[in-house]
CSV table of C-alpha atoms (C1' of nucleotides) in Angstrom, one decimal:
chain,number,residue,atom,x,y,z
A,1,MET,CA,-1.0,-5.7,-12.9
A,2,THR,CA,3.0,-6.7,-12.2
A,3,ASN,CA,3.3,-6.3,-8.8
A,4,SER,CA,7.2,-6.9,-8.1
A,5,ILE,CA,8.2,-3.3,-8.6
A,6,GLU,CA,5.6,-1.9,-7.4
A,7,GLN,CA,6.1,-3.5,-4.4
A,8,LYS,CA,9.6,-2.8,-5.0
A,9,ILE,CA,9.4,1.2,-4.9
A,10,ILE,CA,6.3,1.6,-2.1
A,11,HIS,CA,8.7,-0.5,0.4
A,12,HIS,CA,11.6,1.4,-0.8
A,13,VAL,CA,9.4,4.9,-0.3
A,14,LEU,CA,7.8,3.3,3.8
A,15,ASP,CA,11.6,2.7,4.1
A,16,ALA,CA,12.2,5.8,4.2
A,17,ILE,CA,9.9,7.3,6.2
A,18,ALA,CA,10.3,4.7,9.0
A,19,ASP,CA,13.4,5.6,8.9
A,20,GLN,CA,12.9,9.6,8.5
A,21,LYS,CA,15.5,9.9,5.6
A,22,LEU,CA,12.7,10.9,3.8
A,23,HIS,CA,10.4,13.5,6.0
A,24,ALA,CA,7.6,15.7,5.5
A,25,GLY,CA,6.2,17.6,2.7
A,26,THR,CA,9.1,16.2,0.6
A,27,LYS,CA,8.0,15.7,-3.2
A,28,LEU,CA,8.0,12.6,-5.1
A,29,GLY,CA,8.7,13.6,-8.3
A,30,GLU,CA,7.7,11.5,-10.6
A,31,GLN,CA,11.2,11.8,-13.2
A,32,GLU,CA,13.2,11.8,-10.3
A,33,LEU,CA,11.1,8.8,-8.9
A,34,VAL,CA,12.2,7.1,-12.5
A,35,GLY,CA,15.9,8.0,-12.5
A,36,VAL,CA,16.0,6.1,-9.1
A,37,PHE,CA,14.1,2.8,-10.3
A,38,SER,CA,15.3,2.6,-13.3
A,39,CYS,CA,11.6,2.1,-14.1
A,40,SER,CA,8.6,3.4,-16.7
A,41,ARG,CA,7.2,6.0,-15.5
A,42,ALA,CA,3.8,4.1,-15.5
A,43,GLN,CA,4.9,2.1,-12.4
A,44,ILE,CA,5.7,4.3,-10.9
A,45,ARG,CA,2.2,5.9,-11.0
A,46,ARG,CA,0.7,3.0,-10.0
A,47,ALA,CA,3.2,2.3,-7.1
A,48,LEU,CA,2.2,5.9,-6.0
A,49,ALA,CA,-2.0,5.7,-6.2
A,50,MET,CA,-1.3,2.2,-4.0
A,51,LEU,CA,0.8,4.4,-1.6
A,52,THR,CA,-1.8,6.8,-1.2
A,53,GLY,CA,-3.8,4.0,1.4
A,54,TYR,CA,-0.5,3.6,4.2
A,55,GLY,CA,-1.6,7.4,4.9
A,56,VAL,CA,1.3,8.4,4.3
A,57,ILE,CA,2.2,9.9,0.7
A,58,ASP,CA,-0.8,12.8,0.2
A,59,LEU,CA,-1.3,13.1,-3.7
A,60,ILE,CA,-2.3,16.6,-4.6
A,61,PRO,CA,-3.5,17.2,-8.3
A,62,ASN,CA,-0.9,18.1,-10.9
A,63,LYS,CA,1.6,19.1,-8.6
A,64,GLY,CA,2.7,16.0,-7.4
A,65,ALA,CA,2.9,13.5,-4.5
A,66,PHE,CA,3.9,14.7,-1.5
A,67,VAL,CA,4.8,13.0,2.3
A,68,SER,CA,2.1,13.3,4.7
A,69,THR,CA,1.9,16.8,7.1
A,70,PRO,CA,-0.1,15.5,9.6
A,71,SER,CA,-1.2,17.8,11.2
A,72,GLU,CA,-2.0,18.5,15.3
A,73,ARG,CA,-5.7,16.7,16.0
A,74,GLU,CA,-4.2,14.2,13.1
A,75,SER,CA,-0.9,13.9,15.1
A,76,ARG,CA,-3.7,12.5,18.4
A,77,HIS,CA,-5.8,10.7,16.1
A,78,VAL,CA,-2.8,8.2,15.1
A,79,PHE,CA,-1.7,8.0,18.8
A,80,GLU,CA,-5.2,7.3,20.5
A,81,ALA,CA,-5.7,4.7,17.7
A,82,ARG,CA,-2.3,3.1,18.5
A,83,ARG,CA,-3.5,3.3,22.2
A,84,ALA,CA,-7.2,1.4,21.0
A,85,ILE,CA,-4.8,-1.3,19.0
A,86,GLU,CA,-1.7,-1.4,21.0
A,87,ALA,CA,-3.9,-2.7,23.5
A,88,THR,CA,-5.8,-5.7,22.1
A,89,ILE,CA,-2.6,-6.5,20.6
A,90,CYS,CA,-0.8,-6.3,23.9
A,91,LYS,CA,-3.3,-9.1,25.4
A,92,ASN,CA,-3.4,-11.4,22.1
A,93,THR,CA,-0.1,-11.2,22.5
A,94,VAL,CA,0.4,-12.9,26.4
A,95,GLN,CA,-2.0,-15.6,24.7
A,96,ASN,CA,0.4,-16.4,22.8
A,97,ALA,CA,3.7,-15.6,24.0
A,98,LYS,CA,5.3,-19.5,24.8
A,99,SER,CA,9.0,-20.1,25.0
A,100,PRO,CA,9.8,-19.3,21.3
A,101,GLU,CA,8.5,-16.3,21.2
A,102,ILE,CA,9.6,-14.1,24.5
A,103,ALA,CA,13.5,-16.0,23.1
A,104,ARG,CA,12.4,-13.6,20.4
A,105,LEU,CA,11.3,-10.9,21.9
A,106,ARG,CA,14.7,-10.9,24.5
A,107,ALA,CA,17.0,-11.3,21.9
A,108,HIS,CA,15.2,-8.4,20.3
A,109,LEU,CA,15.6,-6.3,23.9
A,110,VAL,CA,19.9,-7.3,23.2
A,111,GLU,CA,19.8,-5.6,20.0
A,112,GLU,CA,18.5,-2.7,21.3
A,113,ASN,CA,20.4,-3.0,24.0
A,114,ALA,CA,24.0,-2.8,21.6
A,115,VAL,CA,22.6,0.5,20.2
A,116,THR,CA,25.9,3.0,20.6
A,117,ALA,CA,26.4,6.7,20.1
A,118,GLN,CA,27.9,5.7,16.5
A,119,THR,CA,24.5,3.7,15.8
A,120,SER,CA,22.8,5.3,13.0
A,121,ARG,CA,19.4,7.2,13.8
A,122,ALA,CA,17.8,5.6,11.5
A,123,GLU,CA,18.9,2.0,12.4
A,124,VAL,CA,17.5,3.0,16.3
A,125,LEU,CA,14.2,4.3,14.6
A,126,ARG,CA,14.7,0.6,13.3
A,127,LEU,CA,15.1,-1.1,16.3
A,128,SER,CA,12.5,0.8,18.4
A,129,ARG,CA,9.9,-0.1,15.2
A,130,ARG,CA,9.9,-3.3,15.3
A,131,PHE,CA,10.0,-4.4,18.5
A,132,HIS,CA,5.8,-2.7,18.3
A,133,MET,CA,5.6,-4.8,14.6
A,134,ILE,CA,6.9,-8.4,16.9
A,135,LEU,CA,4.4,-8.0,19.4
A,136,ALA,CA,1.9,-7.2,16.9
A,137,GLU,CA,3.6,-10.9,15.0
A,138,ILE,CA,2.5,-12.5,17.7
A,139,GLY,CA,-0.6,-11.1,18.6
A,140,GLN,CA,-1.1,-13.0,15.1
A,141,ASN,CA,-3.7,-10.3,14.2
A,142,ASP,CA,-3.1,-9.2,10.3
A,143,VAL,CA,-5.4,-6.5,9.9
A,144,LEU,CA,-3.7,-5.0,13.4
A,145,GLY,CA,-0.9,-5.6,12.7
A,146,GLN,CA,-1.5,-3.6,8.8
A,147,TYR,CA,-2.8,-1.4,11.0
A,148,LEU,CA,-0.4,-0.9,13.3
A,149,GLU,CA,2.6,-0.4,10.2
A,150,GLU,CA,0.6,2.1,8.8
A,151,LEU,CA,0.1,4.0,12.4
A,152,THR,CA,4.4,3.2,13.2
A,153,LEU,CA,4.7,4.9,10.4
A,154,ARG,CA,3.0,8.0,10.8
A,155,SER,CA,4.1,8.2,14.1
A,156,SER,CA,7.6,8.2,12.3
A,157,LEU,CA,6.9,11.1,10.2
A,158,ILE,CA,4.7,12.6,13.2
A,159,LEU,CA,8.4,12.5,15.5
A,160,GLY,CA,10.3,13.5,12.3
A,161,CYS,CA,8.4,17.3,12.4
A,162,TYR,CA,7.1,17.6,16.1
A,163,GLY,CA,10.1,15.5,18.0
A,164,THR,CA,11.5,17.5,20.6
A,165,GLN,CA,14.3,15.4,21.2
A,166,ARG,CA,16.2,12.1,21.1
A,167,SER,CA,13.8,10.4,23.7
A,168,SER,CA,11.6,10.5,20.8
A,169,LEU,CA,12.9,7.0,20.0
A,170,CYS,CA,11.5,4.7,22.5
A,171,ALA,CA,12.7,4.4,25.5
A,172,THR,CA,14.4,0.5,25.9
A,173,GLY,CA,13.5,0.0,29.5
A,174,GLU,CA,10.3,0.8,28.8
A,175,HIS,CA,9.9,-1.7,26.2
A,176,GLU,CA,11.7,-4.4,28.7
A,177,LYS,CA,9.9,-3.7,31.3
A,178,ILE,CA,6.1,-4.7,28.9
A,179,VAL,CA,8.2,-7.8,27.6
A,180,GLU,CA,9.2,-9.3,31.1
A,181,ALA,CA,4.7,-8.4,31.9
A,182,ILE,CA,4.7,-10.1,29.0
A,183,GLU,CA,7.1,-13.2,30.6
A,184,GLY,CA,4.8,-12.9,33.2
A,185,GLY,CA,1.8,-13.6,32.3
A,186,ASP,CA,-0.3,-11.0,33.1
A,187,ALA,CA,-1.8,-9.5,30.5
A,188,ASP,CA,-3.6,-6.0,32.5
A,189,LEU,CA,0.4,-4.9,33.0
A,190,ALA,CA,1.8,-5.4,29.9
A,191,ALA,CA,-1.4,-2.8,28.4
A,192,ALA,CA,-0.6,-0.4,30.9
A,193,LEU,CA,2.9,-0.7,30.4
A,194,LEU,CA,2.0,0.1,27.1
A,195,ASP,CA,-0.6,2.5,26.7
A,196,HIS,CA,1.7,4.9,29.4
A,197,HIS,CA,4.8,3.9,26.9
A,198,LEU,CA,2.8,5.2,24.3
A,199,SER,CA,1.6,8.5,26.8
A,200,HIS,CA,5.3,8.9,26.3
A,201,LEU,CA,6.2,9.2,23.3
A,202,GLU,CA,2.6,11.4,22.7
A,203,ASN,CA,4.2,13.7,25.5
A,204,ASP,CA,7.2,14.5,23.2
A,205,VAL,CA,5.9,15.9,20.8
A,206,ASP,CA,5.6,20.4,20.6
A,207,PHE,CA,3.3,21.1,18.1
A,208,SER,CA,4.1,24.7,18.9
A,209,ALA,CA,7.9,24.4,16.3
A,210,ARG,CA,7.3,22.5,13.6
A,211,ARG,CA,10.3,22.0,11.6
A,212,GLY,CA,8.2,20.3,9.5
A,213,SER,CA,7.5,21.9,6.3
A,214,ALA,CA,10.5,24.4,7.3
A,215,THR,CA,12.6,24.4,3.5
A,216,ALA,CA,15.3,21.9,2.9
A,217,LEU,CA,17.3,24.7,2.1
A,218,ALA,CA,16.0,27.2,4.9
A,219,SER,CA,16.9,24.9,7.7
A,220,ILE,CA,20.6,23.4,5.9
A,221,LEU,CA,21.3,26.7,6.0
A,222,ASP,CA,19.7,27.4,9.6
A,223,VAL,CA,19.1,30.7,9.0
A,224,ALA,CA,18.1,34.2,11.2
A,225,THR,CA,15.7,36.1,10.2
B,1,MET,CA,-3.3,13.7,-10.8
B,2,THR,CA,-7.1,14.2,-10.8
B,3,ASN,CA,-8.9,12.9,-7.9
B,4,SER,CA,-12.5,13.6,-9.5
B,5,ILE,CA,-12.9,10.5,-11.7
B,6,GLU,CA,-11.1,8.3,-9.9
B,7,GLN,CA,-13.3,9.1,-6.4
B,8,LYS,CA,-16.4,8.4,-8.0
B,9,ILE,CA,-14.8,5.4,-9.4
B,10,ILE,CA,-13.4,3.7,-6.0
B,11,HIS,CA,-16.9,4.9,-4.3
B,12,HIS,CA,-19.2,3.4,-6.2
B,13,VAL,CA,-17.1,0.2,-6.5
B,14,LEU,CA,-16.9,1.3,-2.2
B,15,ASP,CA,-20.6,1.8,-2.4
B,16,ALA,CA,-21.8,-1.6,-4.2
B,17,ILE,CA,-20.0,-3.5,-1.7
B,18,ALA,CA,-20.8,-2.4,0.8
B,19,ASP,CA,-24.4,-3.3,0.0
B,20,GLN,CA,-23.5,-6.9,-1.1
B,21,LYS,CA,-23.9,-6.1,-5.3
B,22,LEU,CA,-21.1,-6.9,-5.5
B,23,HIS,CA,-20.2,-10.3,-3.7
B,24,ALA,CA,-16.8,-11.8,-2.7
B,25,GLY,CA,-14.9,-13.0,-5.7
B,26,THR,CA,-16.8,-10.6,-8.9
B,27,LYS,CA,-14.2,-10.3,-10.8
B,28,LEU,CA,-13.5,-6.3,-12.0
B,29,GLY,CA,-12.7,-6.4,-15.8
B,30,GLU,CA,-11.2,-3.0,-16.9
B,31,GLN,CA,-13.0,-3.1,-20.5
B,32,GLU,CA,-16.1,-3.7,-17.9
B,33,LEU,CA,-15.2,0.0,-16.1
B,34,VAL,CA,-14.3,1.5,-18.8
B,35,GLY,CA,-18.2,0.8,-20.0
B,36,VAL,CA,-19.3,1.4,-16.8
B,37,PHE,CA,-17.9,4.4,-15.9
B,38,SER,CA,-17.0,5.6,-19.7
B,39,CYS,CA,-13.9,6.7,-18.3
B,40,SER,CA,-10.1,5.6,-20.5
B,41,ARG,CA,-8.1,2.3,-18.9
B,42,ALA,CA,-5.3,4.2,-17.7
B,43,GLN,CA,-8.0,5.8,-15.0
B,44,ILE,CA,-9.6,2.3,-13.9
B,45,ARG,CA,-6.0,1.6,-13.6
B,46,ARG,CA,-5.7,4.3,-10.8
B,47,ALA,CA,-8.6,4.0,-9.5
B,48,LEU,CA,-8.5,-0.6,-8.7
B,49,ALA,CA,-4.6,0.3,-7.2
B,50,MET,CA,-6.2,2.8,-5.0
B,51,LEU,CA,-8.9,0.5,-4.4
B,52,THR,CA,-6.6,-1.7,-2.6
B,53,GLY,CA,-5.1,-0.1,0.1
B,54,TYR,CA,-9.0,-0.6,1.1
B,55,GLY,CA,-8.4,-4.8,1.9
B,56,VAL,CA,-12.3,-5.5,0.0
B,57,ILE,CA,-9.9,-5.7,-3.4
B,58,ASP,CA,-7.5,-7.6,-4.5
B,59,LEU,CA,-5.3,-7.1,-8.2
B,60,ILE,CA,-3.7,-11.1,-9.7
B,61,PRO,CA,-1.1,-10.2,-12.4
B,62,ASN,CA,-2.3,-10.8,-15.1
B,63,LYS,CA,-5.8,-11.9,-13.9
B,64,GLY,CA,-7.0,-9.3,-12.8
B,65,ALA,CA,-8.8,-7.5,-9.9
B,66,PHE,CA,-11.2,-9.6,-8.0
B,67,VAL,CA,-13.3,-8.8,-5.0
B,68,SER,CA,-11.9,-10.3,-1.9
B,69,THR,CA,-13.1,-13.0,-0.8
B,70,PRO,CA,-12.5,-13.4,3.2
B,71,SER,CA,-10.8,-16.5,4.9
B,72,GLU,CA,-12.2,-17.2,8.4
B,73,ARG,CA,-8.5,-16.3,10.0
B,74,GLU,CA,-9.1,-13.0,8.2
B,75,SER,CA,-13.3,-12.7,8.4
B,76,ARG,CA,-12.2,-12.7,12.8
B,77,HIS,CA,-9.4,-11.3,12.8
B,78,VAL,CA,-12.0,-8.5,10.9
B,79,PHE,CA,-14.0,-8.1,13.6
B,80,GLU,CA,-11.6,-8.3,16.7
B,81,ALA,CA,-9.9,-5.4,15.1
B,82,ARG,CA,-13.7,-3.9,15.2
B,83,ARG,CA,-14.5,-4.5,18.6
B,84,ALA,CA,-10.4,-2.8,19.4
B,85,ILE,CA,-11.5,0.2,17.3
B,86,GLU,CA,-15.2,1.0,17.7
B,87,ALA,CA,-14.2,0.6,21.9
B,88,THR,CA,-12.4,3.9,21.8
B,89,ILE,CA,-15.1,5.3,19.2
B,90,CYS,CA,-17.7,5.0,21.7
B,91,LYS,CA,-16.1,6.4,24.5
B,92,ASN,CA,-15.0,9.2,22.5
B,93,THR,CA,-18.8,9.3,21.4
B,94,VAL,CA,-19.9,9.6,24.8
B,95,GLN,CA,-17.7,12.4,25.5
B,96,ASN,CA,-19.2,14.5,22.7
B,97,ALA,CA,-22.6,13.4,22.9
B,98,LYS,CA,-24.6,16.6,24.1
B,99,SER,CA,-27.9,16.9,22.6
B,100,PRO,CA,-27.4,17.4,19.1
B,101,GLU,CA,-24.9,14.5,18.3
B,102,ILE,CA,-27.8,12.3,20.6
B,103,ALA,CA,-30.8,13.8,18.3
B,104,ARG,CA,-28.6,12.5,15.3
B,105,LEU,CA,-28.7,9.5,16.4
B,106,ARG,CA,-32.1,9.5,17.3
B,107,ALA,CA,-33.1,10.2,13.9
B,108,HIS,CA,-31.3,7.4,12.3
B,109,LEU,CA,-32.8,4.9,14.8
B,110,VAL,CA,-36.7,6.6,14.0
B,111,GLU,CA,-35.2,5.6,10.3
B,112,GLU,CA,-34.6,2.4,11.3
B,113,ASN,CA,-37.0,1.8,12.9
B,114,ALA,CA,-38.4,2.8,9.4
B,115,VAL,CA,-38.0,-0.1,7.4
B,116,THR,CA,-40.4,-2.8,6.2
B,117,ALA,CA,-40.9,-6.2,4.5
B,118,GLN,CA,-40.7,-3.4,1.3
B,119,THR,CA,-37.5,-2.2,2.6
B,120,SER,CA,-34.4,-2.6,-0.5
B,121,ARG,CA,-31.2,-5.1,1.0
B,122,ALA,CA,-29.4,-2.8,0.4
B,123,GLU,CA,-31.2,-0.5,2.2
B,124,VAL,CA,-31.4,-1.6,4.9
B,125,LEU,CA,-27.8,-2.8,5.2
B,126,ARG,CA,-26.7,0.5,4.1
B,127,LEU,CA,-28.8,2.5,8.2
B,128,SER,CA,-27.4,-0.1,9.5
B,129,ARG,CA,-23.6,0.0,8.9
B,130,ARG,CA,-24.2,3.4,9.1
B,131,PHE,CA,-25.1,3.6,12.7
B,132,HIS,CA,-22.0,3.1,13.1
B,133,MET,CA,-20.7,5.8,11.3
B,134,ILE,CA,-22.3,8.3,12.5
B,135,LEU,CA,-20.7,6.6,16.2
B,136,ALA,CA,-17.7,7.3,14.7
B,137,GLU,CA,-18.3,11.0,13.3
B,138,ILE,CA,-19.3,12.3,17.0
B,139,GLY,CA,-16.1,10.1,18.3
B,140,GLN,CA,-14.1,12.5,16.0
B,141,ASN,CA,-11.2,10.6,15.6
B,142,ASP,CA,-10.4,10.7,11.2
B,143,VAL,CA,-8.2,8.2,11.6
B,144,LEU,CA,-10.2,5.7,13.6
B,145,GLY,CA,-13.5,6.2,11.4
B,146,GLN,CA,-11.1,5.8,8.4
B,147,TYR,CA,-10.5,2.1,9.9
B,148,LEU,CA,-13.6,1.5,10.8
B,149,GLU,CA,-14.8,2.3,7.4
B,150,GLU,CA,-12.7,0.0,6.2
B,151,LEU,CA,-13.5,-2.8,8.8
B,152,THR,CA,-17.6,-1.8,7.7
B,153,LEU,CA,-16.6,-2.6,4.1
B,154,ARG,CA,-14.8,-5.8,5.0
B,155,SER,CA,-18.1,-7.4,7.2
B,156,SER,CA,-20.4,-6.8,4.9
B,157,LEU,CA,-18.0,-9.1,2.7
B,158,ILE,CA,-18.1,-11.7,5.5
B,159,LEU,CA,-21.8,-11.6,6.1
B,160,GLY,CA,-22.2,-11.9,2.3
B,161,CYS,CA,-20.0,-14.8,2.4
B,162,TYR,CA,-21.2,-16.7,5.6
B,163,GLY,CA,-23.6,-15.1,6.8
B,164,THR,CA,-27.2,-17.1,8.1
B,165,GLN,CA,-29.8,-15.2,8.6
B,166,ARG,CA,-30.8,-11.1,7.8
B,167,SER,CA,-30.3,-11.0,11.9
B,168,SER,CA,-27.1,-10.2,10.4
B,169,LEU,CA,-28.3,-7.5,9.8
B,170,CYS,CA,-27.5,-4.5,12.7
B,171,ALA,CA,-30.5,-5.5,15.5
B,172,THR,CA,-32.3,-1.9,15.6
B,173,GLY,CA,-33.2,-2.7,19.3
B,174,GLU,CA,-29.2,-3.2,20.4
B,175,HIS,CA,-28.3,0.0,18.3
B,176,GLU,CA,-31.1,1.7,20.1
B,177,LYS,CA,-29.7,0.3,23.7
B,178,ILE,CA,-26.6,1.6,23.4
B,179,VAL,CA,-27.8,5.5,21.7
B,180,GLU,CA,-29.5,5.2,25.2
B,181,ALA,CA,-26.4,4.8,27.9
B,182,ILE,CA,-24.6,7.0,25.2
B,183,GLU,CA,-27.2,9.8,26.5
B,184,GLY,CA,-27.1,8.5,29.9
B,185,GLY,CA,-23.3,9.7,29.6
B,186,ASP,CA,-22.8,5.6,31.0
B,187,ALA,CA,-19.7,5.3,29.1
B,188,ASP,CA,-18.1,2.0,29.5
B,189,LEU,CA,-22.0,0.9,30.0
B,190,ALA,CA,-22.2,1.7,26.0
B,191,ALA,CA,-19.2,-0.2,25.0
B,192,ALA,CA,-20.3,-3.4,26.9
B,193,LEU,CA,-23.5,-3.1,24.5
B,194,LEU,CA,-21.6,-1.9,21.5
B,195,ASP,CA,-18.7,-5.2,22.2
B,196,HIS,CA,-22.2,-7.2,22.4
B,197,HIS,CA,-23.7,-6.2,19.7
B,198,LEU,CA,-20.2,-7.2,17.4
B,199,SER,CA,-20.0,-10.6,18.8
B,200,HIS,CA,-23.7,-11.7,17.8
B,201,LEU,CA,-22.9,-10.3,14.5
B,202,GLU,CA,-20.0,-12.0,13.9
B,203,ASN,CA,-21.5,-15.2,15.9
B,204,ASP,CA,-24.3,-15.0,12.8
B,205,VAL,CA,-21.3,-16.5,10.5
B,206,ASP,CA,-20.9,-20.0,9.9
B,207,PHE,CA,-17.7,-20.9,7.8
B,208,SER,CA,-18.3,-24.0,6.4
B,209,ALA,CA,-20.4,-23.0,3.9
B,210,ARG,CA,-19.0,-21.1,2.1
B,211,ARG,CA,-21.7,-19.1,-0.4
B,212,GLY,CA,-19.1,-17.1,-1.6
B,213,SER,CA,-17.1,-18.3,-4.3
B,214,ALA,CA,-20.2,-20.1,-5.6
B,215,THR,CA,-19.5,-18.7,-9.9
B,216,ALA,CA,-21.9,-16.1,-10.2
B,217,LEU,CA,-24.0,-18.4,-12.7
B,218,ALA,CA,-24.8,-21.8,-10.4
B,219,SER,CA,-25.8,-19.4,-7.9
B,220,ILE,CA,-28.1,-17.2,-10.6
B,221,LEU,CA,-29.2,-20.8,-11.9
B,222,ASP,CA,-29.7,-23.0,-8.4
B,223,VAL,CA,-28.3,-25.8,-10.8
B,224,ALA,CA,-28.7,-29.1,-7.7
B,225,THR,CA,-25.2,-31.4,-8.1
C,1,DC,C1',-16.2,-40.4,-24.3
C,2,DA,C1',-12.8,-38.3,-22.4
C,3,DT,C1',-7.4,-36.2,-22.0
C,4,DA,C1',-4.4,-33.5,-24.2
C,5,DC,C1',-2.5,-29.8,-27.4
C,6,DA,C1',-3.5,-25.7,-30.7
C,7,DA,C1',-4.8,-21.9,-32.8
C,8,DA,C1',-8.0,-17.5,-31.5
C,9,DA,C1',-10.3,-14.4,-28.6
C,10,DA,C1',-10.5,-11.5,-24.9
C,11,DT,C1',-7.5,-9.3,-21.2
C,12,DT,C1',-3.7,-7.3,-19.0
C,13,DG,C1',0.5,-4.9,-18.9
C,14,DT,C1',4.2,-1.5,-21.3
C,15,DT,C1',4.8,2.2,-24.0
C,16,DC,C1',5.5,6.5,-26.3
C,17,DA,C1',3.7,10.8,-27.9
C,18,DC,C1',0.5,15.0,-26.9
C,19,DA,C1',-2.3,17.9,-23.8
C,20,DA,C1',-3.1,20.7,-19.9
C,21,DT,C1',-1.5,22.9,-16.1
C,22,DC,C1',1.7,24.7,-13.1
C,23,DT,C1',6.1,26.6,-11.7
C,24,DA,C1',9.9,30.0,-12.3
C,25,DT,C1',12.5,33.8,-14.7
C,26,DG,C1',12.6,37.6,-16.7
C,27,DT,C1',10.4,42.7,-18.0
C,28,DA,C1',8.1,46.2,-18.2
C,29,DC,C1',5.3,50.2,-15.2
C,30,DA,C1',3.9,52.3,-11.4
D,1,DT,C1',12.2,49.3,-5.3
D,2,DG,C1',7.7,46.2,-5.8
D,3,DT,C1',4.2,44.9,-8.0
D,4,DA,C1',1.9,42.5,-11.8
D,5,DC,C1',2.1,40.5,-16.5
D,6,DA,C1',4.2,37.7,-20.3
D,7,DT,C1',6.3,33.9,-21.6
D,8,DA,C1',9.9,30.5,-20.9
D,9,DG,C1',10.5,25.3,-18.6
D,10,DA,C1',9.3,22.0,-16.0
D,11,DT,C1',6.4,18.3,-14.4
D,12,DT,C1',1.5,15.7,-14.3
D,13,DG,C1',-2.5,14.7,-16.6
D,14,DT,C1',-4.3,11.2,-20.5
D,15,DG,C1',-5.4,8.4,-25.4
D,16,DA,C1',-3.8,5.2,-28.5
D,17,DA,C1',-1.0,1.7,-29.5
D,18,DC,C1',1.4,-2.0,-29.4
D,19,DA,C1',3.4,-6.8,-27.1
D,20,DA,C1',2.8,-10.0,-23.8
D,21,DT,C1',0.0,-13.0,-21.5
D,22,DT,C1',-4.3,-15.4,-19.7
D,23,DT,C1',-8.8,-18.1,-21.1
D,24,DT,C1',-11.8,-19.5,-24.5
D,25,DT,C1',-12.7,-21.9,-28.2
D,26,DG,C1',-11.4,-25.7,-31.3
D,27,DT,C1',-9.8,-30.2,-32.9
D,28,DA,C1',-7.4,-34.8,-33.6
D,29,DT,C1',-6.5,-38.5,-30.6
D,30,DG,C1',-6.5,-42.7,-27.6
DNA sequence: CATACAAAAATTGTTCACAATCTATGTACA
DNA sequence: TGTACATAGATTGTGAACAATTTTTGTATG
């Protein structure tokens, strides 16, 4: 069970979802993927089967693989799960944050602050997401880290479907405050700020108007009925 | 991508792990599985690929599929993740627990109390695990429920490897106290009791003597070196 | 007796062709 | 015009044959 090519496929698909290049409802045709990755169909099928576990790809019998379209219910569950998991991660982060870890966080904030109007949306998304993953890495719980990776992926999908403004990207100011709390060793404050930050994210979604399941053509042509 | 047979395979493998019939390190040969489920090898391979996501099966290239042997580090992460996740689940459970839900919990406790010396170990394990899953169902967060399912599975593996006594099975008395707290509407107490309960589980493992990676033959023949 | 090497068996990985199913297009009819 | 049906095309599902790798077994040698 060779891992290299399948892992590569998985990685690329996941990255595309995180960057919102692949949006909800998109079909991932086997033939198409064979062309992109220039490999056999069997390998594509294995990769798709493995992708199931991340909760962002649905396999529908005789139809194919589709990027998941999260429901409102599911979205709320995802955000609640993030609050539960990131709270514990945050406590661990504070506990493990010595000067090298603090330096790493500060370096990341510098990157986030360097974002300009010219920066691609994908890059901004990647930075926002990365902040949370760095906290998880410093927290050192691999299981929670893996779950958070899945949840941030699903968050990208949700914000891609229902996000209202570009504030859906994590506000850098909030990240900064969290780092300060971590640096100050105040675990409770850091956790509270993080919880608040996640609430902001969740409040930015508007389930009344989903642009997720819209056909690519319809949204591109922008035809008013 | 037909789901039925693959799902059946996945379900059976997962159940066997939960019941500790399949223990850590066991190889799941493709041919062997073909014989058991009387299906084609392609379906077995798909099922194994999907099983990867549950964190209890490792796929090693050119070697095959093996039931994971959790490390000490990983085990601690699993228990910490359970505390994080079940705390939130517990709060939701208290919030959603009306009389039908309470009745369901009580009915389960009756089942657990009916356990005798003749009851099979697998059955006892299933009941213990089921209690936590019922809490998750009442809590109604599907994402957390899915994660808890994985984590209880991994817990079975851990206890199978490093568990010291049969107290590794959830003490029924503790389940009972938790239900009482839920019935009383005291979310904080229920969460605290659950956290305590999980600590008991974790304290029952002894990492110095692993019987997990022991060869099947060696443990069966019980040869003293 | 232990080790090293070589052949054989078993297991996993890969590819291909064919079957089954779904989707889309076109045509007939009310 | 619009609906229903039938055909054609495309896509997914399945199985078997073949290649590559690993594991086991057997043998020879120090």
